[in-house]
Amino acid sequence: MKFIGYCFLIFFFLILFRFFYIQILQNNYYSTQAYDNSIKVIPIEPARGLIFDRNNTIIADNKLNYSLEVIPREIENLDILINKLNDVISIDTEDIKKYKRILNNNEYNQTIPIKSNLTKKELAEFAIQSYQFPNIKLKETLKRYYPKGSLGVHFLGYINRISKKDLSILEKEGKKENYIGTDHIGKAGVEFQYEQELHGESGFKQIEVNSIGKPLRTLKTYSAKEGNNIHLTIDLKIQKIAENAFKNKKGALIAMDPNNGEILAYVSMPIYDPGLFIDGISHKNWNKLNKSPDKPLLDRAINGLYPPGSTLKPFVAIAGLENQLRMPPFKINDPGYFYINNSRRFKDWKIGGHGEVDIIKAIAVSCDTFFYGLAIELGIPKLNKALANFGFGKKTGIDLPNEKAGLLADAKWKMKKYNKKWYSGETAITGIGQGFTQVTPIQLALATSKIALPNKSVIPHIKLNSQHLKQNTNNIAPIRVSNKTIAWVKEGMENVTEDGGTAAFIGKNIKYKIAAKTGTAQVFSLKDGEVYDEEKIPEKLRDHALFIAYAPAENPKIALAIVVENGGHGGSTAGPIAKKIFDYYLSSEYR
Amino acid sequence: MNIVSLQNYIFKKIDRPLFGSLTLILIIGLINLTSANQQDMTNTMSQIINIFIGVAFLYFICNIQTRTILTFAPWVYLITIILLFVVDFFGIKSHGAQRWISLGILNFQPSEILKISLPLILAWFYQKNTNKIDYKIHFLAGLLILIPFYLILTQPDLGTSILLLSGGLIIIFLAGLPTKFLITSFFGILLSSPFLWNSLLDYQKQRILSLLDPFSDPYGAGYHSIQSMIALGSGGIYGRGWLNGTQTSLDFLPETRTDFIFSVFSEEFGFLGVLAILSLYIFIFYRCMWMTSKMQDNFSRLLSAGLTISLFTGFIVNVAMISGLFPIVGVPLPFFSYGGTSMVVSLISIGIIMNLYSNKTLIAN
């Protein structure tokens, strides 16, 4: 009997100590657990900022979207659920594929859409039957919508669902908390570049829930701060004219205001639909875009590297003139070819040559012979220094991601890359824009606007009134080139669109004057003695057509650079595109 | 006869300290039940009825002759065994176990009745064989335990069956089973435990495993244990106040009226409340043991001790269970949990103890 009494006592104190341990020593821990049990924080996604062009035309909009979403952890059998749901709303294999793709890529998002973009009819039908699906939540979100479709996709970019990789980046940058309720993030173009401004700040709602997660009441609400709207320097009308002018040719075009660096049109062809990415792009579509030989995903305007061809000649001319070489009235007599060391012969594009050529005519008729000799005499270091002055070989600083710097090659570079020495023939062809030199269309456009208005210091940019850009611009000195040099080069470029110039036909019947330079960049080289015949060469091996221009010549308001891949001769393919843009932009109705 | 002596006459057989502390627990239990039901008074009302029925039985049993109890003992046992068979074939299923018998408006659990009838039959058996207690008698007593033990285990009701087994074994021990036999059988059970483990159902294994680490499966088997410990822990020293426990009011806590009723109390009244209630319980059990120690004959002592131990094991397993020391086995807290059979049986047990104490010995009658 006593033994039992002791047992009672031992058990009693054991229990008492246990309660003491849980209730007093671990009180904090369990209080937090109880709080976490009953209080759920529901993030509120901020509305993403809208994107407009310079005339307030909307390019990236938000549209109310209804989707059915599930928490994967709560789903015991997906197939059964989908079968059941299929009786109410049709769920096709594409929806299921999309769900599985997002599931693979997300651990962070609380819910995953099983069906998005519900129509009003589907919405009503689900609402009636929703009691059958306690695990499916009807989510109302603002979804990105690109009303202009693929127009301007390369500068606009797109958004995609936040991936695990994005998450780890956000975490490193300490921004993860702000994205707690956000499903999407900018992946390319302006959507990527200005992500921070467009995104806004997440809000959240504290709600009390019961054990099955049913919300009982809202305790606190911190509303989200919506993202800022962004106005671009782009003029969508010009953009559309430019894109249409390319027809189905590949290439790129940059049109900018040389007075301030505002990009008016930003074209890279072919284009694609940014809307494909919003819900996570399907494997099929991704493969189609990624494996296409036309490379639609490549942003040729800032990532496309091209040999500048003859469009480099005005800048080579400037390099010469600034080094006191070939100053008018200096002339050469062009027989149609140029010899280096009396051995290696370099052909001019015109059989028989251009006769007497000074530097002005050399630009107008694009005389190769003239520039071979100039380049040899100048030498690569002086030439590259002058070209760098116009922004070649380095990034322009445009406010878009992943810009390429291009290439100004020299002996040191060649030795490092190929372990071979530099030949003087390579200097000669550098003078006509062939060889190793590589430029991006944006670089060409910027360099052209520097010729048009040499006293302005501009950075090409796509966001209107960018404060950051203004500060940066102040740090850039205008190019230092003598007025005389500029005047001669300008005269040469103006003559391009006059009788005898390489793009004379576009200068006809217009009320303003265009200063331009054509260019043709070889995609593959002809063997000596072989004659280039466009008709006989497969299209992808045909020459790239290049064209730089500004107008009006006496008071430049627009400068542009065009590359038409495999477009043949620069003037005939790229010239008309430029003219359409000038005609529209400089017409009285536009102002 | 003045009023005081009338009182003395009516309550002559009632042990006042025991009944007083019991009343206190019953009242607090009712208040707590109201919170556990989120202020729905339906259960509180029927629990009041349960208590009145139980107290009526208690009073009635207090005042009958002890010899009557002895006479009825084998019949009570027999009827209970029959009822257990009936349950296995015609019973009502609830929570995956077949424990209930329906008598029209009244449902009851025969396994609860065993908490009385098993001590009764054992006490009766040893009383009948007072002068020839040996291993054979102990073995037969063991059989009397094993029959209902098996029937309840297969319902399946692991908790109650283990309580009965241990309660019954303690009675055999008290009846004079040598200690060395007890130790030998303890090691025997230990050695056979792997076989016992294999005979357990999956849900029972799960529960035992989840005890070892409830947080390993927070949404599965460990859920109840975790939610109960959260309720306890968030109560702190002073508790969150009556009706203010979120674990209870937001339905995180399971079975708040029955198995986890004391978790509700612990959340809302804190460690101080727990200390008060536990003290009341331990007072009741000590009082019962003290009363038992005053009894003269084998039958009274064994029966009284058996009933006390049965109540105590129910109590200790329940509080150990809700505080994460014992697997979730579904044992109600005597005098506190909602449930007619448990309440009436517990009060009858107290009634029998009071009867045995007030009569001291069978011979006195």
Short mmCIF file of N, CA, C and O in Angstrom, two decimals, chain A residues 430-502:
data_model
loop_
_atom_site.label_atom_id
_atom_site.label_comp_id
_atom_site.label_asym_id
_atom_site.label_seq_id
_atom_site.Cartn_x
_atom_site.Cartn_y
_atom_site.Cartn_z
N THR A 430 40.68 47.13 -92.70
CA THR A 430 40.04 47.81 -91.56
C THR A 430 39.57 49.20 -91.99
O THR A 430 38.53 49.68 -91.55
N GLY A 431 40.31 49.82 -92.89
CA GLY A 431 39.95 51.15 -93.39
C GLY A 431 38.65 51.18 -94.14
O GLY A 431 38.01 52.23 -94.25
N ILE A 432 38.21 50.06 -94.67
CA ILE A 432 36.91 50.05 -95.34
C ILE A 432 35.87 49.27 -94.52
O ILE A 432 34.82 48.84 -95.01
N GLY A 433 36.18 49.05 -93.24
CA GLY A 433 35.17 48.47 -92.34
C GLY A 433 35.03 46.97 -92.41
O GLY A 433 34.06 46.40 -91.91
N GLN A 434 36.00 46.32 -93.07
CA GLN A 434 35.98 44.86 -93.05
C GLN A 434 36.99 44.38 -92.02
O GLN A 434 37.32 45.10 -91.09
N GLY A 435 37.47 43.17 -92.16
CA GLY A 435 38.46 42.70 -91.20
C GLY A 435 37.83 42.30 -89.89
O GLY A 435 36.73 41.79 -89.86
N PHE A 436 38.56 42.62 -88.81
CA PHE A 436 38.11 42.13 -87.50
C PHE A 436 37.10 43.06 -86.84
O PHE A 436 36.45 42.68 -85.87
N THR A 437 37.01 44.29 -87.28
CA THR A 437 36.17 45.28 -86.62
C THR A 437 34.72 44.79 -86.51
O THR A 437 34.17 44.30 -87.49
N GLN A 438 34.15 44.94 -85.31
CA GLN A 438 32.75 44.57 -85.13
C GLN A 438 32.04 45.68 -84.38
O GLN A 438 32.55 46.21 -83.39
N VAL A 439 30.85 46.01 -84.87
CA VAL A 439 30.09 47.08 -84.23
C VAL A 439 28.66 46.60 -84.00
O VAL A 439 28.19 45.68 -84.66
N THR A 440 27.99 47.27 -83.06
CA THR A 440 26.58 47.00 -82.87
C THR A 440 25.79 48.13 -83.53
O THR A 440 26.31 49.25 -83.68
N PRO A 441 24.56 47.88 -83.92
CA PRO A 441 23.76 48.95 -84.52
C PRO A 441 23.64 50.18 -83.61
O PRO A 441 23.66 51.30 -84.09
N ILE A 442 23.55 49.94 -82.29
CA ILE A 442 23.43 51.10 -81.40
C ILE A 442 24.70 51.96 -81.45
O ILE A 442 24.64 53.19 -81.39
N GLN A 443 25.86 51.29 -81.57
CA GLN A 443 27.12 52.05 -81.67
C GLN A 443 27.13 52.89 -82.94
O GLN A 443 27.55 54.05 -82.93
N LEU A 444 26.68 52.28 -84.04
CA LEU A 444 26.65 53.01 -85.31
C LEU A 444 25.74 54.22 -85.21
O LEU A 444 26.06 55.31 -85.68
N ALA A 445 24.58 54.03 -84.57
CA ALA A 445 23.62 55.13 -84.45
C ALA A 445 24.20 56.25 -83.60
O ALA A 445 24.09 57.43 -83.93
N LEU A 446 24.85 55.86 -82.49
CA LEU A 446 25.44 56.88 -81.62
C LEU A 446 26.56 57.64 -82.35
O LEU A 446 26.62 58.88 -82.30
N ALA A 447 27.42 56.90 -83.04
CA ALA A 447 28.52 57.54 -83.76
C ALA A 447 27.99 58.50 -84.82
O ALA A 447 28.51 59.60 -85.02
N THR A 448 26.90 58.07 -85.49
CA THR A 448 26.29 58.92 -86.52
C THR A 448 25.76 60.21 -85.91
O THR A 448 25.94 61.30 -86.45
N SER A 449 25.11 60.08 -84.74
CA SER A 449 24.57 61.30 -84.15
C SER A 449 25.68 62.19 -83.64
O SER A 449 25.51 63.40 -83.52
N LYS A 450 26.86 61.61 -83.38
CA LYS A 450 27.99 62.45 -82.97
C LYS A 450 28.55 63.23 -84.15
O LYS A 450 29.10 64.33 -83.97
N ILE A 451 28.45 62.64 -85.33
CA ILE A 451 28.83 63.42 -86.52
C ILE A 451 27.81 64.53 -86.76
O ILE A 451 28.14 65.68 -87.03
N ALA A 452 26.51 64.14 -86.60
CA ALA A 452 25.44 65.11 -86.86
C ALA A 452 25.54 66.30 -85.93
O ALA A 452 25.45 67.45 -86.36
N LEU A 453 25.74 66.04 -84.65
CA LEU A 453 25.84 67.12 -83.68
C LEU A 453 27.05 66.88 -82.79
O LEU A 453 26.95 66.36 -81.68
N PRO A 454 28.24 67.26 -83.27
CA PRO A 454 29.47 66.90 -82.55
C PRO A 454 29.60 67.61 -81.20
O PRO A 454 30.38 67.18 -80.34
N ASN A 455 28.84 68.66 -80.97
CA ASN A 455 29.00 69.40 -79.72
C ASN A 455 28.10 68.89 -78.60
O ASN A 455 28.15 69.38 -77.48
N LYS A 456 27.24 67.94 -78.95
CA LYS A 456 26.33 67.39 -77.91
C LYS A 456 26.99 66.16 -77.29
O LYS A 456 27.59 65.35 -77.99
N SER A 457 26.86 66.04 -75.98
CA SER A 457 27.31 64.79 -75.37
C SER A 457 26.06 64.03 -74.92
O SER A 457 25.33 64.49 -74.06
N VAL A 458 25.85 62.92 -75.56
CA VAL A 458 24.62 62.18 -75.27
C VAL A 458 24.93 60.71 -74.96
O VAL A 458 25.93 60.17 -75.41
N ILE A 459 24.04 60.11 -74.18
CA ILE A 459 24.06 58.67 -74.00
C ILE A 459 22.72 58.17 -74.56
O ILE A 459 21.68 58.71 -74.20
N PRO A 460 22.77 57.21 -75.44
CA PRO A 460 21.48 56.71 -75.94
C PRO A 460 20.70 56.08 -74.78
O PRO A 460 21.26 55.37 -73.97
N HIS A 461 19.42 56.41 -74.72
CA HIS A 461 18.61 55.84 -73.64
C HIS A 461 17.18 55.68 -74.08
O HIS A 461 16.73 56.28 -75.05
N ILE A 462 16.48 54.85 -73.33
CA ILE A 462 15.14 54.44 -73.74
C ILE A 462 14.08 54.88 -72.76
O ILE A 462 12.90 54.88 -73.03
N LYS A 463 14.51 55.28 -71.55
CA LYS A 463 13.52 55.77 -70.58
C LYS A 463 13.52 57.29 -70.61
O LYS A 463 14.57 57.93 -70.53
N LEU A 464 12.34 57.83 -70.75
CA LEU A 464 12.20 59.27 -70.85
C LEU A 464 12.53 59.91 -69.50
O LEU A 464 12.17 59.38 -68.46
N ASN A 465 13.20 61.05 -69.55
CA ASN A 465 13.51 61.83 -68.34
C ASN A 465 14.22 61.02 -67.27
O ASN A 465 13.84 61.05 -66.11
N SER A 466 15.21 60.28 -67.68
CA SER A 466 15.91 59.48 -66.70
C SER A 466 16.91 60.34 -65.95
O SER A 466 17.82 60.91 -66.52
N GLN A 467 16.71 60.44 -64.64
CA GLN A 467 17.55 61.28 -63.80
C GLN A 467 19.00 60.77 -63.80
O GLN A 467 19.94 61.52 -63.97
N HIS A 468 19.07 59.46 -63.66
CA HIS A 468 20.36 58.78 -63.60
C HIS A 468 21.18 59.09 -64.85
O HIS A 468 22.38 59.35 -64.80
N LEU A 469 20.49 59.12 -65.98
CA LEU A 469 21.17 59.32 -67.25
C LEU A 469 21.70 60.74 -67.38
O LEU A 469 22.79 60.98 -67.87
N LYS A 470 20.88 61.69 -66.88
CA LYS A 470 21.30 63.09 -66.97
C LYS A 470 22.62 63.30 -66.24
O LYS A 470 23.51 63.97 -66.71
N GLN A 471 22.72 62.66 -65.07
CA GLN A 471 23.96 62.80 -64.30
C GLN A 471 25.15 62.20 -65.05
O GLN A 471 26.21 62.79 -65.14
N ASN A 472 24.90 61.03 -65.61
CA ASN A 472 25.99 60.38 -66.34
C ASN A 472 26.42 61.19 -67.56
O ASN A 472 27.59 61.28 -67.88
N THR A 473 25.43 61.79 -68.23
CA THR A 473 25.72 62.54 -69.44
C THR A 473 26.63 63.72 -69.15
O THR A 473 27.50 64.06 -69.94
N ASN A 474 26.43 64.32 -67.98
CA ASN A 474 27.24 65.48 -67.64
C ASN A 474 28.72 65.13 -67.52
O ASN A 474 29.58 65.99 -67.61
N ASN A 475 28.97 63.85 -67.28
CA ASN A 475 30.37 63.44 -67.12
C ASN A 475 31.05 63.15 -68.46
O ASN A 475 32.22 62.83 -68.50
N ILE A 476 30.29 63.20 -69.53
CA ILE A 476 30.89 62.87 -70.82
C ILE A 476 31.24 64.16 -71.56
O ILE A 476 30.39 65.02 -71.73
N ALA A 477 32.48 64.24 -72.00
CA ALA A 477 32.87 65.42 -72.79
C ALA A 477 32.42 65.20 -74.22
O ALA A 477 32.41 64.08 -74.71
N PRO A 478 32.04 66.26 -74.94
CA PRO A 478 31.73 66.10 -76.36
C PRO A 478 33.01 65.69 -77.10
O PRO A 478 34.12 65.91 -76.61
N ILE A 479 32.85 65.06 -78.26
CA ILE A 479 34.05 64.66 -79.00
C ILE A 479 34.82 65.90 -79.43
O ILE A 479 34.24 66.94 -79.70
N ARG A 480 36.15 65.78 -79.45
CA ARG A 480 36.95 66.93 -79.85
C ARG A 480 37.44 66.72 -81.27
O ARG A 480 38.41 66.02 -81.52
N VAL A 481 36.71 67.30 -82.19
CA VAL A 481 37.08 67.21 -83.61
C VAL A 481 36.93 68.60 -84.18
O VAL A 481 36.00 69.33 -83.83
N SER A 482 37.86 68.97 -85.05
CA SER A 482 37.81 70.34 -85.57
C SER A 482 36.60 70.54 -86.47
O SER A 482 36.10 69.60 -87.08
N ASN A 483 36.11 71.76 -86.49
CA ASN A 483 34.93 72.09 -87.29
C ASN A 483 35.14 71.79 -88.76
O ASN A 483 34.23 71.34 -89.45
N LYS A 484 36.39 72.06 -89.21
CA LYS A 484 36.69 71.84 -90.62
C LYS A 484 36.53 70.36 -90.96
O LYS A 484 35.89 70.00 -91.96
N THR A 485 37.09 69.51 -90.14
CA THR A 485 36.98 68.05 -90.35
C THR A 485 35.54 67.64 -90.49
O THR A 485 35.13 66.95 -91.43
N ILE A 486 34.73 68.07 -89.48
CA ILE A 486 33.31 67.70 -89.48
C ILE A 486 32.63 68.20 -90.76
O ILE A 486 31.85 67.49 -91.39
N ALA A 487 32.93 69.42 -91.15
CA ALA A 487 32.28 70.00 -92.34
C ALA A 487 32.58 69.18 -93.58
O ALA A 487 31.68 68.92 -94.40
N TRP A 488 33.87 68.78 -93.76
CA TRP A 488 34.21 67.97 -94.93
C TRP A 488 33.48 66.62 -94.93
O TRP A 488 32.94 66.21 -95.95
N VAL A 489 33.49 65.97 -93.78
CA VAL A 489 32.84 64.65 -93.69
C VAL A 489 31.34 64.78 -93.94
O VAL A 489 30.72 63.98 -94.65
N LYS A 490 30.74 65.84 -93.34
CA LYS A 490 29.31 66.06 -93.55
C LYS A 490 29.00 66.27 -95.01
O LYS A 490 28.01 65.75 -95.53
N GLU A 491 29.89 67.04 -95.67
CA GLU A 491 29.66 67.29 -97.10
C GLU A 491 29.67 65.98 -97.87
O GLU A 491 28.82 65.72 -98.71
N GLY A 492 30.66 65.12 -97.52
CA GLY A 492 30.73 63.81 -98.16
C GLY A 492 29.46 63.02 -97.93
O GLY A 492 28.91 62.41 -98.85
N MET A 493 28.95 63.03 -96.69
CA MET A 493 27.75 62.24 -96.38
C MET A 493 26.52 62.82 -97.05
O MET A 493 25.60 62.10 -97.46
N GLU A 494 26.47 64.15 -97.17
CA GLU A 494 25.33 64.76 -97.86
C GLU A 494 25.34 64.37 -99.33
O GLU A 494 24.31 64.15 -99.95
N ASN A 495 26.56 64.29 -99.89
CA ASN A 495 26.67 63.94 -101.31
C ASN A 495 26.25 62.49 -101.60
O ASN A 495 25.99 62.15 -102.75
N VAL A 496 26.22 61.68 -100.57
CA VAL A 496 25.81 60.28 -100.75
C VAL A 496 24.41 60.21 -101.35
O VAL A 496 24.10 59.36 -102.18
N THR A 497 23.52 61.15 -100.90
CA THR A 497 22.14 61.09 -101.37
C THR A 497 21.91 62.01 -102.57
O THR A 497 20.78 62.29 -102.92
N GLU A 498 23.03 62.51 -103.13
CA GLU A 498 22.87 63.33 -104.32
C GLU A 498 23.35 62.56 -105.53
O GLU A 498 23.91 61.47 -105.39
N ASP A 499 23.13 63.12 -106.69
CA ASP A 499 23.54 62.45 -107.93
C ASP A 499 24.99 62.03 -107.84
O ASP A 499 25.85 62.83 -107.44
N GLY A 500 25.28 60.79 -108.21
CA GLY A 500 26.64 60.29 -108.13
C GLY A 500 26.94 59.61 -106.82
O GLY A 500 27.88 58.83 -106.71
N GLY A 501 26.13 59.87 -105.77
CA GLY A 501 26.34 59.23 -104.47
C GLY A 501 25.82 57.80 -104.49
O GLY A 501 25.06 57.41 -105.39
N THR A 502 26.22 57.02 -103.46
CA THR A 502 25.83 55.61 -103.47
C THR A 502 24.37 55.40 -103.10
O THR A 502 23.84 54.31 -103.26
#
